[in-house]
């Protein structure tokens, strides 16, 4: 693939068209854990039962290719840190690596290159903003678990004398306001606006700015605010628009598709997918108005081994999934705290409270929270014919979506590092 890019670059340089074809703004969106089964499930989930055909989704309108996700440690199965390091820098590394190579030496990320080139830079996530994926764009650490050190990097990792990221929106107050160091005050001292109320995103009126809307990750889309990433995406694009003649780079992560996948919770995952799809619609609309922008959407890996169809049955029951009003985690809490299991169950799901389900839930509740949580998820998966192979990640290829100027470069089968190399090529234009 590398050969192909350089050939393309050569051809374009020869014709003088490369600089012209390089977009000014880069919108890079990552669905953490969003393997192909997630976008397929989402299409059926959104299918209009009144029509014969299955309608396409926003993902179908911009699909370009596939990417290989394996890390540099012979496991084939990547974590989000190695995945994001590949996607941010073009370097494969070991699981846990935050923008460092296998020797634990820092590698340059596209956000850093963008900052060096005078572009405005931004990170948006529904996890804490110092979680593995956003961290791999603006910090360097041998371990994703060093959350405080990673947060420190957002101040200390100066690029050409400046702070690396002009706009950060996500969660993570507990890592930024600490006894040993109050990074929020340091950001304010450096001229950043600070926002802490997601219901009042208008608190932030100009750059640079940081908005931290939860102690760690934001609440799940299914449990609280179903469009919080969409709102953060709009806020970011409004703030970034026309700020800088050199353009902007923004990475927007739908962080919690992965968390729902780890939990093997299909309703949770579909709500995250819906918020992500709406965010992508916003980004696409931005590209329509600003033609010198590239939008790339991909995933770092798939999570949970999700599949549609189980137990030898030829069906997937999306109406069951659509009927679930809370994550299994929240439902567990509600059932633990109530003596009327039937009422909680029928208010939050459309799954019949059969004697079999009643016995399963009552027995699990006696064994405790963990058993109850597993029982809830097994009823939901069995009734909807949703399959899961693991509580971890899987090594299958992920999709690459692109839209706007230069999007044709993402057609076909490629490595995750190729996505980074192509985007870095645009940034270094
Ligand atoms: Zn994960």
PDB file of C-alpha atoms in Angstrom, residues 136-421:
ATOM      1  CA  UNK A 136      -2.804   8.552  21.379  1.00  0.00           C
ATOM      2  CA  UNK A 137      -3.184  11.794  19.400  1.00  0.00           C
ATOM      3  CA  UNK A 138      -1.749  14.294  21.907  1.00  0.00           C
ATOM      4  CA  UNK A 139       0.162  12.393  24.605  1.00  0.00           C
ATOM      5  CA  UNK A 140       2.960   9.830  24.796  1.00  0.00           C
ATOM      6  CA  UNK A 141       3.079   7.149  27.455  1.00  0.00           C
ATOM      7  CA  UNK A 142       4.253   3.589  27.825  1.00  0.00           C
ATOM      8  CA  UNK A 143       0.873   2.697  29.357  1.00  0.00           C
ATOM      9  CA  UNK A 144      -2.704   3.770  28.734  1.00  0.00           C
ATOM     10  CA  UNK A 145      -3.337   3.279  32.469  1.00  0.00           C
ATOM     11  CA  UNK A 146      -1.197   6.281  33.456  1.00  0.00           C
ATOM     12  CA  UNK A 147      -4.221   8.572  33.251  1.00  0.00           C
ATOM     13  CA  UNK A 148      -2.764  11.429  35.316  1.00  0.00           C
ATOM     14  CA  UNK A 149       0.481  11.533  33.309  1.00  0.00           C
ATOM     15  CA  UNK A 150      -1.515  11.489  30.072  1.00  0.00           C
ATOM     16  CA  UNK A 151      -3.671  14.412  31.260  1.00  0.00           C
ATOM     17  CA  UNK A 152      -0.466  16.273  32.216  1.00  0.00           C
ATOM     18  CA  UNK A 153       0.780  15.833  28.636  1.00  0.00           C
ATOM     19  CA  UNK A 154      -2.129  17.948  27.352  1.00  0.00           C
ATOM     20  CA  UNK A 155      -0.354  20.870  29.062  1.00  0.00           C
ATOM     21  CA  UNK A 156       3.267  19.727  29.091  1.00  0.00           C
ATOM     22  CA  UNK A 157       3.647  18.244  25.587  1.00  0.00           C
ATOM     23  CA  UNK A 158       4.372  21.601  23.922  1.00  0.00           C
ATOM     24  CA  UNK A 159       4.390  21.722  20.119  1.00  0.00           C
ATOM     25  CA  UNK A 160       6.455  24.634  18.780  1.00  0.00           C
ATOM     26  CA  UNK A 161       6.110  26.240  22.218  1.00  0.00           C
ATOM     27  CA  UNK A 162       2.333  25.882  22.275  1.00  0.00           C
ATOM     28  CA  UNK A 163      -0.127  23.569  24.039  1.00  0.00           C
ATOM     29  CA  UNK A 164      -0.947  20.653  21.719  1.00  0.00           C
ATOM     30  CA  UNK A 165      -4.759  20.780  21.629  1.00  0.00           C
ATOM     31  CA  UNK A 166      -6.829  23.947  21.115  1.00  0.00           C
ATOM     32  CA  UNK A 167     -10.174  22.332  21.928  1.00  0.00           C
ATOM     33  CA  UNK A 168     -10.966  19.316  24.126  1.00  0.00           C
ATOM     34  CA  UNK A 169     -14.517  18.104  24.794  1.00  0.00           C
ATOM     35  CA  UNK A 170     -15.237  14.956  26.794  1.00  0.00           C
ATOM     36  CA  UNK A 171     -15.143  13.619  30.348  1.00  0.00           C
ATOM     37  CA  UNK A 172     -12.400  13.328  32.952  1.00  0.00           C
ATOM     38  CA  UNK A 173     -12.595  15.982  35.695  1.00  0.00           C
ATOM     39  CA  UNK A 174     -11.164  13.511  38.221  1.00  0.00           C
ATOM     40  CA  UNK A 175      -7.903  13.377  36.259  1.00  0.00           C
ATOM     41  CA  UNK A 176      -7.691  17.118  35.583  1.00  0.00           C
ATOM     42  CA  UNK A 177      -8.637  18.481  39.017  1.00  0.00           C
ATOM     43  CA  UNK A 178      -6.363  16.597  41.438  1.00  0.00           C
ATOM     44  CA  UNK A 179      -4.687  17.212  44.798  1.00  0.00           C
ATOM     45  CA  UNK A 180      -1.214  17.256  43.277  1.00  0.00           C
ATOM     46  CA  UNK A 181      -2.103  19.359  40.247  1.00  0.00           C
ATOM     47  CA  UNK A 182      -5.127  21.317  39.025  1.00  0.00           C
ATOM     48  CA  UNK A 183      -4.850  21.181  35.254  1.00  0.00           C
ATOM     49  CA  UNK A 184      -8.123  23.071  34.755  1.00  0.00           C
ATOM     50  CA  UNK A 185      -6.578  26.080  36.516  1.00  0.00           C
ATOM     51  CA  UNK A 186      -3.441  25.662  34.431  1.00  0.00           C
ATOM     52  CA  UNK A 187      -5.535  25.646  31.236  1.00  0.00           C
ATOM     53  CA  UNK A 188      -7.375  28.769  32.431  1.00  0.00           C
ATOM     54  CA  UNK A 189      -4.002  30.388  33.124  1.00  0.00           C
ATOM     55  CA  UNK A 190      -2.994  29.564  29.550  1.00  0.00           C
ATOM     56  CA  UNK A 191      -6.064  31.422  28.265  1.00  0.00           C
ATOM     57  CA  UNK A 192      -8.453  28.484  27.830  1.00  0.00           C
ATOM     58  CA  UNK A 193     -12.183  28.820  28.421  1.00  0.00           C
ATOM     59  CA  UNK A 194     -13.539  26.061  30.677  1.00  0.00           C
ATOM     60  CA  UNK A 195     -16.962  24.424  30.509  1.00  0.00           C
ATOM     61  CA  UNK A 196     -18.361  21.804  32.880  1.00  0.00           C
ATOM     62  CA  UNK A 197     -22.092  21.771  32.079  1.00  0.00           C
ATOM     63  CA  UNK A 198     -23.102  19.701  29.049  1.00  0.00           C
ATOM     64  CA  UNK A 199     -26.606  21.191  29.234  1.00  0.00           C
ATOM     65  CA  UNK A 200     -24.998  24.551  28.565  1.00  0.00           C
ATOM     66  CA  UNK A 201     -22.500  23.949  25.771  1.00  0.00           C
ATOM     67  CA  UNK A 202     -22.829  27.656  24.954  1.00  0.00           C
ATOM     68  CA  UNK A 203     -20.550  28.240  27.997  1.00  0.00           C
ATOM     69  CA  UNK A 204     -17.709  27.813  25.525  1.00  0.00           C
ATOM     70  CA  UNK A 205     -17.706  30.684  23.046  1.00  0.00           C
ATOM     71  CA  UNK A 206     -14.166  30.707  21.668  1.00  0.00           C
ATOM     72  CA  UNK A 207     -10.887  28.840  21.396  1.00  0.00           C
ATOM     73  CA  UNK A 208      -8.776  27.691  23.067  1.00  0.00           C
ATOM     74  CA  UNK A 209     -11.141  25.799  25.357  1.00  0.00           C
ATOM     75  CA  UNK A 210     -11.655  22.647  27.374  1.00  0.00           C
ATOM     76  CA  UNK A 211     -15.015  21.150  28.346  1.00  0.00           C
ATOM     77  CA  UNK A 212     -15.082  18.297  30.888  1.00  0.00           C
ATOM     78  CA  UNK A 213     -18.585  16.965  31.460  1.00  0.00           C
ATOM     79  CA  UNK A 214     -18.165  13.975  33.801  1.00  0.00           C
ATOM     80  CA  UNK A 215     -15.689  12.665  36.396  1.00  0.00           C
ATOM     81  CA  UNK A 216     -14.681   9.888  33.931  1.00  0.00           C
ATOM     82  CA  UNK A 217     -16.701   8.883  30.834  1.00  0.00           C
ATOM     83  CA  UNK A 218     -20.034  10.537  30.030  1.00  0.00           C
ATOM     84  CA  UNK A 219     -23.167   8.505  30.911  1.00  0.00           C
ATOM     85  CA  UNK A 220     -24.281   5.958  28.287  1.00  0.00           C
ATOM     86  CA  UNK A 221     -26.462   7.327  25.454  1.00  0.00           C
ATOM     87  CA  UNK A 222     -29.215   4.832  26.309  1.00  0.00           C
ATOM     88  CA  UNK A 223     -29.370   5.916  29.960  1.00  0.00           C
ATOM     89  CA  UNK A 224     -29.217   9.690  29.843  1.00  0.00           C
ATOM     90  CA  UNK A 225     -28.534  11.937  26.885  1.00  0.00           C
ATOM     91  CA  UNK A 226     -28.988  10.022  23.631  1.00  0.00           C
ATOM     92  CA  UNK A 227     -27.358  12.723  21.483  1.00  0.00           C
ATOM     93  CA  UNK A 228     -24.452  13.978  23.597  1.00  0.00           C
ATOM     94  CA  UNK A 229     -21.766  13.134  20.998  1.00  0.00           C
ATOM     95  CA  UNK A 230     -23.881  14.754  18.280  1.00  0.00           C
ATOM     96  CA  UNK A 231     -24.086  17.914  20.399  1.00  0.00           C
ATOM     97  CA  UNK A 232     -20.342  17.886  21.136  1.00  0.00           C
ATOM     98  CA  UNK A 233     -19.625  17.371  17.422  1.00  0.00           C
ATOM     99  CA  UNK A 234     -21.772  20.366  16.433  1.00  0.00           C
ATOM    100  CA  UNK A 235     -20.186  22.499  19.140  1.00  0.00           C
ATOM    101  CA  UNK A 236     -16.687  21.555  18.007  1.00  0.00           C
ATOM    102  CA  UNK A 237     -17.373  22.164  14.299  1.00  0.00           C
ATOM    103  CA  UNK A 238     -18.972  25.548  15.059  1.00  0.00           C
ATOM    104  CA  UNK A 239     -15.956  26.597  17.140  1.00  0.00           C
ATOM    105  CA  UNK A 240     -13.450  25.328  14.566  1.00  0.00           C
ATOM    106  CA  UNK A 241     -15.180  26.765  11.516  1.00  0.00           C
ATOM    107  CA  UNK A 242     -13.191  29.507   9.791  1.00  0.00           C
ATOM    108  CA  UNK A 243     -10.891  29.989  12.782  1.00  0.00           C
ATOM    109  CA  UNK A 244      -7.687  29.609  10.916  1.00  0.00           C
ATOM    110  CA  UNK A 245      -6.526  30.030   7.329  1.00  0.00           C
ATOM    111  CA  UNK A 246      -4.398  26.908   7.790  1.00  0.00           C
ATOM    112  CA  UNK A 247      -7.481  24.800   8.580  1.00  0.00           C
ATOM    113  CA  UNK A 248      -8.167  22.411  11.447  1.00  0.00           C
ATOM    114  CA  UNK A 249      -7.676  18.821  12.552  1.00  0.00           C
ATOM    115  CA  UNK A 250     -10.302  17.240  14.815  1.00  0.00           C
ATOM    116  CA  UNK A 251     -10.551  13.649  16.101  1.00  0.00           C
ATOM    117  CA  UNK A 252     -14.038  12.722  17.296  1.00  0.00           C
ATOM    118  CA  UNK A 253     -14.437   9.406  19.104  1.00  0.00           C
ATOM    119  CA  UNK A 254     -17.620   7.437  19.788  1.00  0.00           C
ATOM    120  CA  UNK A 255     -15.811   5.871  22.725  1.00  0.00           C
ATOM    121  CA  UNK A 256     -18.565   3.817  24.274  1.00  0.00           C
ATOM    122  CA  UNK A 257     -19.605   1.546  21.392  1.00  0.00           C
ATOM    123  CA  UNK A 258     -16.651  -0.451  22.732  1.00  0.00           C
ATOM    124  CA  UNK A 259     -17.849  -0.322  26.343  1.00  0.00           C
ATOM    125  CA  UNK A 260     -21.275  -1.697  25.339  1.00  0.00           C
ATOM    126  CA  UNK A 261     -19.454  -4.371  23.326  1.00  0.00           C
ATOM    127  CA  UNK A 262     -17.332  -5.404  26.330  1.00  0.00           C
ATOM    128  CA  UNK A 263     -20.562  -5.641  28.325  1.00  0.00           C
ATOM    129  CA  UNK A 264     -22.201  -7.703  25.512  1.00  0.00           C
ATOM    130  CA  UNK A 265     -25.132  -5.280  25.727  1.00  0.00           C
ATOM    131  CA  UNK A 266     -26.773  -4.888  22.300  1.00  0.00           C
ATOM    132  CA  UNK A 267     -29.286  -2.163  23.221  1.00  0.00           C
ATOM    133  CA  UNK A 268     -26.474  -0.105  24.763  1.00  0.00           C
ATOM    134  CA  UNK A 269     -24.423  -0.544  21.569  1.00  0.00           C
ATOM    135  CA  UNK A 270     -27.257   0.488  19.242  1.00  0.00           C
ATOM    136  CA  UNK A 271     -27.871   3.713  21.204  1.00  0.00           C
ATOM    137  CA  UNK A 272     -24.158   4.559  20.910  1.00  0.00           C
ATOM    138  CA  UNK A 273     -24.277   3.762  17.180  1.00  0.00           C
ATOM    139  CA  UNK A 274     -27.268   6.065  16.759  1.00  0.00           C
ATOM    140  CA  UNK A 275     -25.460   8.945  18.481  1.00  0.00           C
ATOM    141  CA  UNK A 276     -22.390   8.271  16.313  1.00  0.00           C
ATOM    142  CA  UNK A 277     -24.451   8.109  13.088  1.00  0.00           C
ATOM    143  CA  UNK A 278     -26.037  11.468  13.912  1.00  0.00           C
ATOM    144  CA  UNK A 279     -22.582  12.930  14.629  1.00  0.00           C
ATOM    145  CA  UNK A 280     -21.374  11.680  11.236  1.00  0.00           C
ATOM    146  CA  UNK A 281     -24.411  13.354   9.595  1.00  0.00           C
ATOM    147  CA  UNK A 282     -23.287  16.647  11.184  1.00  0.00           C
ATOM    148  CA  UNK A 283     -19.744  16.155   9.897  1.00  0.00           C
ATOM    149  CA  UNK A 284     -21.013  15.255   6.411  1.00  0.00           C
ATOM    150  CA  UNK A 285     -23.142  18.408   6.345  1.00  0.00           C
ATOM    151  CA  UNK A 286     -20.027  20.404   7.293  1.00  0.00           C
ATOM    152  CA  UNK A 287     -18.134  18.856   4.356  1.00  0.00           C
ATOM    153  CA  UNK A 288     -21.031  19.707   2.015  1.00  0.00           C
ATOM    154  CA  UNK A 289     -20.665  23.365   3.012  1.00  0.00           C
ATOM    155  CA  UNK A 290     -16.854  23.328   3.131  1.00  0.00           C
ATOM    156  CA  UNK A 291     -15.603  21.379   0.145  1.00  0.00           C
ATOM    157  CA  UNK A 292     -11.940  21.627   1.153  1.00  0.00           C
ATOM    158  CA  UNK A 293     -12.573  19.195   4.025  1.00  0.00           C
ATOM    159  CA  UNK A 294     -11.972  15.436   4.291  1.00  0.00           C
ATOM    160  CA  UNK A 295     -14.076  13.286   6.609  1.00  0.00           C
ATOM    161  CA  UNK A 296     -12.679   9.846   7.475  1.00  0.00           C
ATOM    162  CA  UNK A 297     -14.572   7.447   9.727  1.00  0.00           C
ATOM    163  CA  UNK A 298     -13.181   4.114  10.920  1.00  0.00           C
ATOM    164  CA  UNK A 299     -12.803   1.861  13.953  1.00  0.00           C
ATOM    165  CA  UNK A 300      -9.779   0.680  15.914  1.00  0.00           C
ATOM    166  CA  UNK A 301     -11.079  -2.929  16.186  1.00  0.00           C
ATOM    167  CA  UNK A 302     -14.292  -4.831  16.812  1.00  0.00           C
ATOM    168  CA  UNK A 303     -15.483  -5.689  20.306  1.00  0.00           C
ATOM    169  CA  UNK A 304     -17.397  -8.610  21.823  1.00  0.00           C
ATOM    170  CA  UNK A 305     -17.480 -10.744  18.664  1.00  0.00           C
ATOM    171  CA  UNK A 306     -20.950  -9.401  18.021  1.00  0.00           C
ATOM    172  CA  UNK A 307     -23.032 -11.282  15.486  1.00  0.00           C
ATOM    173  CA  UNK A 308     -26.655 -11.316  14.332  1.00  0.00           C
ATOM    174  CA  UNK A 309     -28.336 -14.722  14.541  1.00  0.00           C
ATOM    175  CA  UNK A 310     -27.764 -17.315  17.266  1.00  0.00           C
ATOM    176  CA  UNK A 311     -28.788 -20.778  18.533  1.00  0.00           C
ATOM    177  CA  UNK A 312     -29.250 -22.128  14.995  1.00  0.00           C
ATOM    178  CA  UNK A 313     -32.136 -19.738  14.371  1.00  0.00           C
ATOM    179  CA  UNK A 314     -32.331 -17.762  11.134  1.00  0.00           C
ATOM    180  CA  UNK A 315     -33.453 -14.435  12.570  1.00  0.00           C
ATOM    181  CA  UNK A 316     -32.433 -11.312  14.484  1.00  0.00           C
ATOM    182  CA  UNK A 317     -35.207  -9.587  16.459  1.00  0.00           C
ATOM    183  CA  UNK A 318     -34.528  -5.870  16.281  1.00  0.00           C
ATOM    184  CA  UNK A 319     -37.873  -4.993  17.883  1.00  0.00           C
ATOM    185  CA  UNK A 320     -36.629  -6.637  21.092  1.00  0.00           C
ATOM    186  CA  UNK A 321     -33.534  -4.425  20.984  1.00  0.00           C
ATOM    187  CA  UNK A 322     -35.586  -1.303  20.220  1.00  0.00           C
ATOM    188  CA  UNK A 323     -37.852  -2.040  23.183  1.00  0.00           C
ATOM    189  CA  UNK A 324     -35.038  -1.864  25.751  1.00  0.00           C
ATOM    190  CA  UNK A 325     -34.994   1.479  27.554  1.00  0.00           C
ATOM    191  CA  UNK A 326     -31.877   1.162  29.749  1.00  0.00           C
ATOM    192  CA  UNK A 327     -28.425  -0.420  29.694  1.00  0.00           C
ATOM    193  CA  UNK A 328     -28.116  -3.780  31.407  1.00  0.00           C
ATOM    194  CA  UNK A 329     -25.999  -2.005  34.022  1.00  0.00           C
ATOM    195  CA  UNK A 330     -28.759   0.453  34.873  1.00  0.00           C
ATOM    196  CA  UNK A 331     -31.429  -2.255  34.716  1.00  0.00           C
ATOM    197  CA  UNK A 332     -29.403  -4.321  37.193  1.00  0.00           C
ATOM    198  CA  UNK A 333     -29.451  -1.441  39.674  1.00  0.00           C
ATOM    199  CA  UNK A 334     -33.188  -0.877  39.216  1.00  0.00           C
ATOM    200  CA  UNK A 335     -33.979  -4.585  39.721  1.00  0.00           C
ATOM    201  CA  UNK A 336     -31.662  -4.863  42.746  1.00  0.00           C
ATOM    202  CA  UNK A 337     -33.445  -1.934  44.397  1.00  0.00           C
ATOM    203  CA  UNK A 338     -37.023  -3.070  43.736  1.00  0.00           C
ATOM    204  CA  UNK A 339     -39.326  -5.720  45.114  1.00  0.00           C
ATOM    205  CA  UNK A 340     -41.481  -5.577  41.994  1.00  0.00           C
ATOM    206  CA  UNK A 341     -39.257  -7.135  39.347  1.00  0.00           C
ATOM    207  CA  UNK A 342     -42.129  -7.548  36.907  1.00  0.00           C
ATOM    208  CA  UNK A 343     -42.966  -3.847  36.911  1.00  0.00           C
ATOM    209  CA  UNK A 344     -39.322  -2.771  36.393  1.00  0.00           C
ATOM    210  CA  UNK A 345     -38.868  -5.398  33.664  1.00  0.00           C
ATOM    211  CA  UNK A 346     -42.010  -4.517  31.701  1.00  0.00           C
ATOM    212  CA  UNK A 347     -41.411  -0.752  31.933  1.00  0.00           C
ATOM    213  CA  UNK A 348     -37.869  -1.084  30.598  1.00  0.00           C
ATOM    214  CA  UNK A 349     -38.219  -3.892  28.031  1.00  0.00           C
ATOM    215  CA  UNK A 350     -40.878  -5.348  25.739  1.00  0.00           C
ATOM    216  CA  UNK A 351     -39.665  -8.882  26.514  1.00  0.00           C
ATOM    217  CA  UNK A 352     -42.451 -10.939  28.039  1.00  0.00           C
ATOM    218  CA  UNK A 353     -42.092 -11.577  31.785  1.00  0.00           C
ATOM    219  CA  UNK A 354     -42.563 -15.329  31.387  1.00  0.00           C
ATOM    220  CA  UNK A 355     -42.330 -17.738  34.322  1.00  0.00           C
ATOM    221  CA  UNK A 356     -38.997 -18.860  32.897  1.00  0.00           C
ATOM    222  CA  UNK A 357     -37.636 -15.297  32.816  1.00  0.00           C
ATOM    223  CA  UNK A 358     -39.102 -14.587  36.263  1.00  0.00           C
ATOM    224  CA  UNK A 359     -37.330 -17.608  37.796  1.00  0.00           C
ATOM    225  CA  UNK A 360     -34.071 -16.745  36.015  1.00  0.00           C
ATOM    226  CA  UNK A 361     -34.099 -13.136  37.282  1.00  0.00           C
ATOM    227  CA  UNK A 362     -35.220 -13.979  40.835  1.00  0.00           C
ATOM    228  CA  UNK A 363     -32.588 -16.677  41.259  1.00  0.00           C
ATOM    229  CA  UNK A 364     -29.854 -14.463  39.819  1.00  0.00           C
ATOM    230  CA  UNK A 365     -30.848 -11.574  42.095  1.00  0.00           C
ATOM    231  CA  UNK A 366     -30.374 -13.833  45.129  1.00  0.00           C
ATOM    232  CA  UNK A 367     -26.820 -14.535  43.935  1.00  0.00           C
ATOM    233  CA  UNK A 368     -26.023 -10.823  43.657  1.00  0.00           C
ATOM    234  CA  UNK A 369     -25.511  -7.961  41.255  1.00  0.00           C
ATOM    235  CA  UNK A 370     -23.053  -9.656  38.897  1.00  0.00           C
ATOM    236  CA  UNK A 371     -25.237 -12.730  38.404  1.00  0.00           C
ATOM    237  CA  UNK A 372     -28.303 -10.553  37.860  1.00  0.00           C
ATOM    238  CA  UNK A 373     -26.474  -8.466  35.258  1.00  0.00           C
ATOM    239  CA  UNK A 374     -25.468 -11.626  33.372  1.00  0.00           C
ATOM    240  CA  UNK A 375     -29.013 -13.009  33.560  1.00  0.00           C
ATOM    241  CA  UNK A 376     -30.487  -9.789  32.130  1.00  0.00           C
ATOM    242  CA  UNK A 377     -28.029  -9.832  29.229  1.00  0.00           C
ATOM    243  CA  UNK A 378     -28.573 -13.502  28.519  1.00  0.00           C
ATOM    244  CA  UNK A 379     -32.348 -12.971  28.307  1.00  0.00           C
ATOM    245  CA  UNK A 380     -31.869  -9.971  25.979  1.00  0.00           C
ATOM    246  CA  UNK A 381     -29.337 -11.773  23.736  1.00  0.00           C
ATOM    247  CA  UNK A 382     -31.366 -15.005  23.607  1.00  0.00           C
ATOM    248  CA  UNK A 383     -34.656 -13.238  22.854  1.00  0.00           C
ATOM    249  CA  UNK A 384     -33.130 -11.029  20.142  1.00  0.00           C
ATOM    250  CA  UNK A 385     -30.857 -13.817  18.734  1.00  0.00           C
ATOM    251  CA  UNK A 386     -27.787 -11.654  19.242  1.00  0.00           C
ATOM    252  CA  UNK A 387     -24.485 -13.552  19.455  1.00  0.00           C
ATOM    253  CA  UNK A 388     -21.277 -12.635  21.328  1.00  0.00           C
ATOM    254  CA  UNK A 389     -18.019 -14.590  21.367  1.00  0.00           C
ATOM    255  CA  UNK A 390     -15.995 -12.694  23.980  1.00  0.00           C
ATOM    256  CA  UNK A 391     -15.956  -9.934  26.577  1.00  0.00           C
ATOM    257  CA  UNK A 392     -12.853  -8.579  24.834  1.00  0.00           C
ATOM    258  CA  UNK A 393     -11.834  -7.472  21.349  1.00  0.00           C
ATOM    259  CA  UNK A 394     -11.608  -9.439  18.085  1.00  0.00           C
ATOM    260  CA  UNK A 395      -9.100  -9.272  15.217  1.00  0.00           C
ATOM    261  CA  UNK A 396     -11.441  -8.912  12.242  1.00  0.00           C
ATOM    262  CA  UNK A 397     -10.989  -6.092   9.715  1.00  0.00           C
ATOM    263  CA  UNK A 398     -12.906  -2.858  10.229  1.00  0.00           C
ATOM    264  CA  UNK A 399     -14.512  -0.589   7.679  1.00  0.00           C
ATOM    265  CA  UNK A 400     -13.100   2.665   6.350  1.00  0.00           C
ATOM    266  CA  UNK A 401     -15.533   5.392   5.390  1.00  0.00           C
ATOM    267  CA  UNK A 402     -14.562   8.659   3.728  1.00  0.00           C
ATOM    268  CA  UNK A 403     -16.291  11.687   2.280  1.00  0.00           C
ATOM    269  CA  UNK A 404     -15.119  14.920   0.697  1.00  0.00           C
ATOM    270  CA  UNK A 405     -11.860  16.054  -0.815  1.00  0.00           C
ATOM    271  CA  UNK A 406      -9.400  13.174  -1.226  1.00  0.00           C
ATOM    272  CA  UNK A 407     -11.873  10.508  -0.068  1.00  0.00           C
ATOM    273  CA  UNK A 408     -11.089   8.277  -3.065  1.00  0.00           C
ATOM    274  CA  UNK A 409      -7.681   7.527  -1.514  1.00  0.00           C
ATOM    275  CA  UNK A 410      -9.350   5.296   1.066  1.00  0.00           C
ATOM    276  CA  UNK A 411     -10.856   2.801  -1.395  1.00  0.00           C
ATOM    277  CA  UNK A 412      -9.889  -0.867  -0.977  1.00  0.00           C
ATOM    278  CA  UNK A 413      -8.066  -3.022   1.545  1.00  0.00           C
ATOM    279  CA  UNK A 414      -5.497  -1.181   3.644  1.00  0.00           C
ATOM    280  CA  UNK A 415      -3.617  -1.315   6.911  1.00  0.00           C
ATOM    281  CA  UNK A 416      -4.745   0.898   9.790  1.00  0.00           C
ATOM    282  CA  UNK A 417      -1.336   2.608   9.505  1.00  0.00           C
ATOM    283  CA  UNK A 418      -2.091   3.448   5.844  1.00  0.00           C
ATOM    284  CA  UNK A 419      -5.094   5.527   6.975  1.00  0.00           C
ATOM    285  CA  UNK A 420      -2.738   7.567   9.157  1.00  0.00           C
ATOM    286  CA  UNK A 421      -0.121   7.872   6.401  1.00  0.00           C
TER     287      UNK A 421
END
